[in-house]
GROMACS .gro file of C-alpha atoms in nm:
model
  214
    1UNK     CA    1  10.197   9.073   9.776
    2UNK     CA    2   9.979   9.313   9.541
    3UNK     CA    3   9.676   9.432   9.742
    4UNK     CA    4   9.361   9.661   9.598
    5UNK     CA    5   9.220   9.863   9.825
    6UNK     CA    6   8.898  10.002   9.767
    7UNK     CA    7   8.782  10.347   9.910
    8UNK     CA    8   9.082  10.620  10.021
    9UNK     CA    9   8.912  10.742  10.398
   10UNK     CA   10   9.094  10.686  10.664
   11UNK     CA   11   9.095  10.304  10.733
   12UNK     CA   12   9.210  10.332  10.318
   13UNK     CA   13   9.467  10.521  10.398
   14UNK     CA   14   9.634  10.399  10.666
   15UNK     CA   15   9.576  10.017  10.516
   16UNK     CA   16   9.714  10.165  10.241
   17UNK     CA   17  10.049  10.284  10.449
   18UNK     CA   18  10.043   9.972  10.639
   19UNK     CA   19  10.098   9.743  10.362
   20UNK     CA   20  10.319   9.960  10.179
   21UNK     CA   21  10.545  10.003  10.516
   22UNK     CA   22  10.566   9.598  10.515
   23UNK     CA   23  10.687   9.584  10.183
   24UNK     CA   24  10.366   9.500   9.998
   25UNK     CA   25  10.254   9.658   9.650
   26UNK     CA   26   9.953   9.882   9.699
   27UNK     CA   27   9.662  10.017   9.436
   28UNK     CA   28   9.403  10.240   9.594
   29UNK     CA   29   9.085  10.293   9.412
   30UNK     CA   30   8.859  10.571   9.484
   31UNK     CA   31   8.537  10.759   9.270
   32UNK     CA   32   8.661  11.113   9.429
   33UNK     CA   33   9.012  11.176   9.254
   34UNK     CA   34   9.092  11.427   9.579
   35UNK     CA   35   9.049  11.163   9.813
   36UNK     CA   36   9.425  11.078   9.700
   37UNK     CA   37   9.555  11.387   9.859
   38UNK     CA   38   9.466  11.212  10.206
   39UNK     CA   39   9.778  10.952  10.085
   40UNK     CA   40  10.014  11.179  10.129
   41UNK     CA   41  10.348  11.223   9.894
   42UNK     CA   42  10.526  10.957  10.053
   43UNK     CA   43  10.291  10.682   9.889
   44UNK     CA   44  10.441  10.524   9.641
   45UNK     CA   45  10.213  10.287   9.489
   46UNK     CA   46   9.922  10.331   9.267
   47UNK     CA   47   9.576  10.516   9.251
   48UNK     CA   48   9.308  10.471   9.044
   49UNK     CA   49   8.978  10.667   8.986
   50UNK     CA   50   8.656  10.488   8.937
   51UNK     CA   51   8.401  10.291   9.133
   52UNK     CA   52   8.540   9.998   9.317
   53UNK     CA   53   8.309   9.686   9.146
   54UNK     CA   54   8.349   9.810   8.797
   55UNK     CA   55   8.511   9.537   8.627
   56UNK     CA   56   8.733   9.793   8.384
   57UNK     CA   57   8.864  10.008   8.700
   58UNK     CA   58   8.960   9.636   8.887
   59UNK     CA   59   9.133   9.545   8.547
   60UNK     CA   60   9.324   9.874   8.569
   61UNK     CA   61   9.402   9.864   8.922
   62UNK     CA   62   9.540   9.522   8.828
   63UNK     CA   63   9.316   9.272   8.986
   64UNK     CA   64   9.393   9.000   8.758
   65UNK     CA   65   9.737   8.976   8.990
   66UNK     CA   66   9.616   9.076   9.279
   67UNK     CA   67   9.687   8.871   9.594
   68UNK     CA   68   9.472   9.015   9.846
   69UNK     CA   69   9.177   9.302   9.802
   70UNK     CA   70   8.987   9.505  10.064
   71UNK     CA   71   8.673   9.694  10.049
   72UNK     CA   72   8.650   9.971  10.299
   73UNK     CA   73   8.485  10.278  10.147
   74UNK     CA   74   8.189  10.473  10.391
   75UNK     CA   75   7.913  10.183  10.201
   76UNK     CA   76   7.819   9.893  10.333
   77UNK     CA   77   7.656   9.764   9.971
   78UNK     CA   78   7.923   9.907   9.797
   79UNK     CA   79   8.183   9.727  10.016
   80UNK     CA   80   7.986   9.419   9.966
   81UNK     CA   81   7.953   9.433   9.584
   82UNK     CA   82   8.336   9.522   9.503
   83UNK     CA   83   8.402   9.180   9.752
   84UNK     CA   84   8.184   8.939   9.564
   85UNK     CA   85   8.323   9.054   9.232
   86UNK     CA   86   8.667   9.063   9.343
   87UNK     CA   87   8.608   8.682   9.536
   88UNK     CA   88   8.383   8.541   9.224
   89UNK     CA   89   8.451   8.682   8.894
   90UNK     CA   90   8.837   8.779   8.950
   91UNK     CA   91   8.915   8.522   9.211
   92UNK     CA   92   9.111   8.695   9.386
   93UNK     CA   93   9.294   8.479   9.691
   94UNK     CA   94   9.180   8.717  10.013
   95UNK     CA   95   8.906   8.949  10.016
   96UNK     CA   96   8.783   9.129  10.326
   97UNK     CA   97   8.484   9.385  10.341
   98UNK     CA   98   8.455   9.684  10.576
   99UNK     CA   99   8.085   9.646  10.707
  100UNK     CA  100   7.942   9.912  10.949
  101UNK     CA  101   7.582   9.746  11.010
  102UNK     CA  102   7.593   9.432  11.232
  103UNK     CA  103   7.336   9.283  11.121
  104UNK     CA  104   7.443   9.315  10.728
  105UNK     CA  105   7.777   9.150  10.832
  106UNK     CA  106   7.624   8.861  10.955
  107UNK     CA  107   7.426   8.785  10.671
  108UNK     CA  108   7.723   8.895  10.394
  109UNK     CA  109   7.915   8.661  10.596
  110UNK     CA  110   7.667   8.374  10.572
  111UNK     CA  111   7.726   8.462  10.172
  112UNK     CA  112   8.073   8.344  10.224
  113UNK     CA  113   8.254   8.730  10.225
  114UNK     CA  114   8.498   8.755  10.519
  115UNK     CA  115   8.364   9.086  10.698
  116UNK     CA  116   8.474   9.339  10.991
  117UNK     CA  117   8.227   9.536  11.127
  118UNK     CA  118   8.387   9.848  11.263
  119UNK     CA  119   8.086   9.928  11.501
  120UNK     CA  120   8.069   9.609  11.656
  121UNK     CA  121   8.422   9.574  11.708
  122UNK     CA  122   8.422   9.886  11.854
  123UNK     CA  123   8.167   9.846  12.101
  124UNK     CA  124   8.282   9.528  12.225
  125UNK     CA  125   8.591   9.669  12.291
  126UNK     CA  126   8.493   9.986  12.491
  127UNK     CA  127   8.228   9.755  12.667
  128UNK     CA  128   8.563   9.527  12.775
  129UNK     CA  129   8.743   9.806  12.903
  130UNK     CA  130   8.445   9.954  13.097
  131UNK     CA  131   8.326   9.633  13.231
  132UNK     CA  132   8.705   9.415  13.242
  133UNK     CA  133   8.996   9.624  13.137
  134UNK     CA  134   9.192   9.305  13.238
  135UNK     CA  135   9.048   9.067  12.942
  136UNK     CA  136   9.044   9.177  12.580
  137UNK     CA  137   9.072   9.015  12.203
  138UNK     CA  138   9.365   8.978  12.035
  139UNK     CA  139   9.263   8.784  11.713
  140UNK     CA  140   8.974   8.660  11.523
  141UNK     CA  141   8.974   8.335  11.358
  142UNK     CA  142   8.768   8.253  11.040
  143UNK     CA  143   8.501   8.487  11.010
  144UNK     CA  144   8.471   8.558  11.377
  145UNK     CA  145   8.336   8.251  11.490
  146UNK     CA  146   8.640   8.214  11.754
  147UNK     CA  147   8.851   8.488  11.926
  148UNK     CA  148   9.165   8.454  12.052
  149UNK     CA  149   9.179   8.644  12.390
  150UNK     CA  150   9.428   8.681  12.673
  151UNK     CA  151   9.308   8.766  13.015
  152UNK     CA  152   9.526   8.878  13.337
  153UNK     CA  153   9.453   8.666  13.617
  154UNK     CA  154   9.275   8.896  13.965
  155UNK     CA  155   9.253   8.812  14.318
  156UNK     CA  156   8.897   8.710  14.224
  157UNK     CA  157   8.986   8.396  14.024
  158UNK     CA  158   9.354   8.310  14.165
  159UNK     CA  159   9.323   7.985  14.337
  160UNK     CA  160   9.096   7.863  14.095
  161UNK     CA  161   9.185   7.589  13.870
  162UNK     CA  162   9.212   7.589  13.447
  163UNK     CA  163   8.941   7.313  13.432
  164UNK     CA  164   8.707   7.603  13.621
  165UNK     CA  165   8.764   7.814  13.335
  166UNK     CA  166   8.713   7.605  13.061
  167UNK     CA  167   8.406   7.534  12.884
  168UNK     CA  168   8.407   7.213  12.646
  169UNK     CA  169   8.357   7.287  12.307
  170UNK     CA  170   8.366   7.670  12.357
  171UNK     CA  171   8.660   7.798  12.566
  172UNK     CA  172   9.024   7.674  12.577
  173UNK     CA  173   9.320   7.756  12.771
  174UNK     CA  174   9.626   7.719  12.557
  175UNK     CA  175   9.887   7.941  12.718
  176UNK     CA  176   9.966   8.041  13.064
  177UNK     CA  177  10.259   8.314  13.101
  178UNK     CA  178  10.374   8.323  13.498
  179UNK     CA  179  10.630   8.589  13.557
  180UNK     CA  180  10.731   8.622  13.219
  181UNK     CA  181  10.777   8.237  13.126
  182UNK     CA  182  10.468   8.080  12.921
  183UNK     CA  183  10.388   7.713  12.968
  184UNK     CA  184  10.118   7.454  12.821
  185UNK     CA  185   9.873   7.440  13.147
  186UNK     CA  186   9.658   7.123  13.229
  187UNK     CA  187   9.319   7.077  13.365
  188UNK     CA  188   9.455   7.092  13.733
  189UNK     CA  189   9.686   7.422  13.740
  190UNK     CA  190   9.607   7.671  13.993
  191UNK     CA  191   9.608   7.995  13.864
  192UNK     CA  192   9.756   8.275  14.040
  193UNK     CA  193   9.727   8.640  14.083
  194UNK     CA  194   9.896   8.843  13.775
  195UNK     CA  195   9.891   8.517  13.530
  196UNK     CA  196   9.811   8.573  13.217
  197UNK     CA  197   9.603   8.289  13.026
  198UNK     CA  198   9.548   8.290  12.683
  199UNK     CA  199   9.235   8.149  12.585
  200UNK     CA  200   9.038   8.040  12.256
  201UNK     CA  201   8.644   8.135  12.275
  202UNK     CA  202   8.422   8.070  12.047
  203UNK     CA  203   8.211   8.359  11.964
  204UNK     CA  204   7.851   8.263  12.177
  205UNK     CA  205   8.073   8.211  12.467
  206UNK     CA  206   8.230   8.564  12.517
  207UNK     CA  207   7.978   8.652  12.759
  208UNK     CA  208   8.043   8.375  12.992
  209UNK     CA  209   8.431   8.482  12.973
  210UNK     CA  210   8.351   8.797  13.019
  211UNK     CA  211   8.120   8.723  13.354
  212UNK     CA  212   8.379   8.471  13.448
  213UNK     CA  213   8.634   8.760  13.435
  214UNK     CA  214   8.482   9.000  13.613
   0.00000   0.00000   0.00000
């Protein structure tokens, strides 16, 4: 795969040595030519200086053959801008933008760009592990609209059925693992102390997980 990655901070850089580390092709592009220093001199694919939605910097960077592009410098419009030209004018197969402001995510997500926000991922999680350090997210589907999340089992909720913790149209058990063995549960299993269940929740039905949890 041939990824451009846009913006050489620290989420840049170690995207950057991620995808290099799997095997991938990598192009960094960054307006500060020092910023490549952070890269290190065991990075062996390309950089390029310029601002990340100029068309002739993408062409250079080789976004004609890019696979996948990600926009993660310290902007949230200039994130936003590099995504929709990379997504409409280049077509480019998989384009993600690094967001900080919540509520700009949700509406550059409503324009169709697949978005992370760093802050509100990162509050979620601390508020998990101060409120339920037994329940976190593993994976988000889509644009966020359903998280996969996996949940160890207390003395509060053992006893207590699969149906109790399912919500119809909103949460789903998929996956209990008992002592190390995972198994397909129906409605009636009890759940026991230490099981782990492995749930899909849909994003306005976190908090009820969350309460249910704790």
């Amino acid at each position: 795969m041939h990824a451009i990655i846009v913006g050489c901070g620290r989420v840049g850089v170690m995207l950057a040595h991620l995808l290099e580390h799997d095997g991938h092709q990598v192009t960094v592009i960054d307006k500060t030519p020092a910023a490549f220093r952070n890269l290190g001199s065991g990075f062996r694919g390309r950089t390029v200086t310029g601002i990340g939605f100029d068309r002739d910097v993408l062409r250079d960077a080789g976004i004609e053959r890019a696979d996948a592009f990600a926009a993660v410098t310290s902007g949230d419009n200039s994130n936003f801008v590099a995504a929709s030209v990379a997504r409409d004018t280049f077509r480019v197969p998989i384009v993600v933008a690094r967001i900080y402001d919540p509520q700009r995510e949700q509406i550059y997500r409503r324009l169709g760009i697949r978005t992370i926000s760093s802050t509100a991922w990162g509050a979620h999680k601390i508020k998990r592990l101060l409120l339920n350090s037994d329940l976190h997210g593993t994976q988000e589907l889509g644009n966020g609209e359903v998280q996969v999340m996996e949940g160890r089992v207390s003395g509060l909720i053992a006893g207590r059925s699969v149906r109790d913790v399912v919500y119809s149209g909103s949460v789903n058990v998929f996956a209990v693992v008992r002592e190390g063995r995972a198994f397909v549960p129906t409605p009636s299993v009890v759940l026991q102390e230490g099981d782990v269940i492995h749930m899909s929740v849909a994003a306005d039905a976190v908090d009820k997980i969350e309460a249910l949890m704790r």
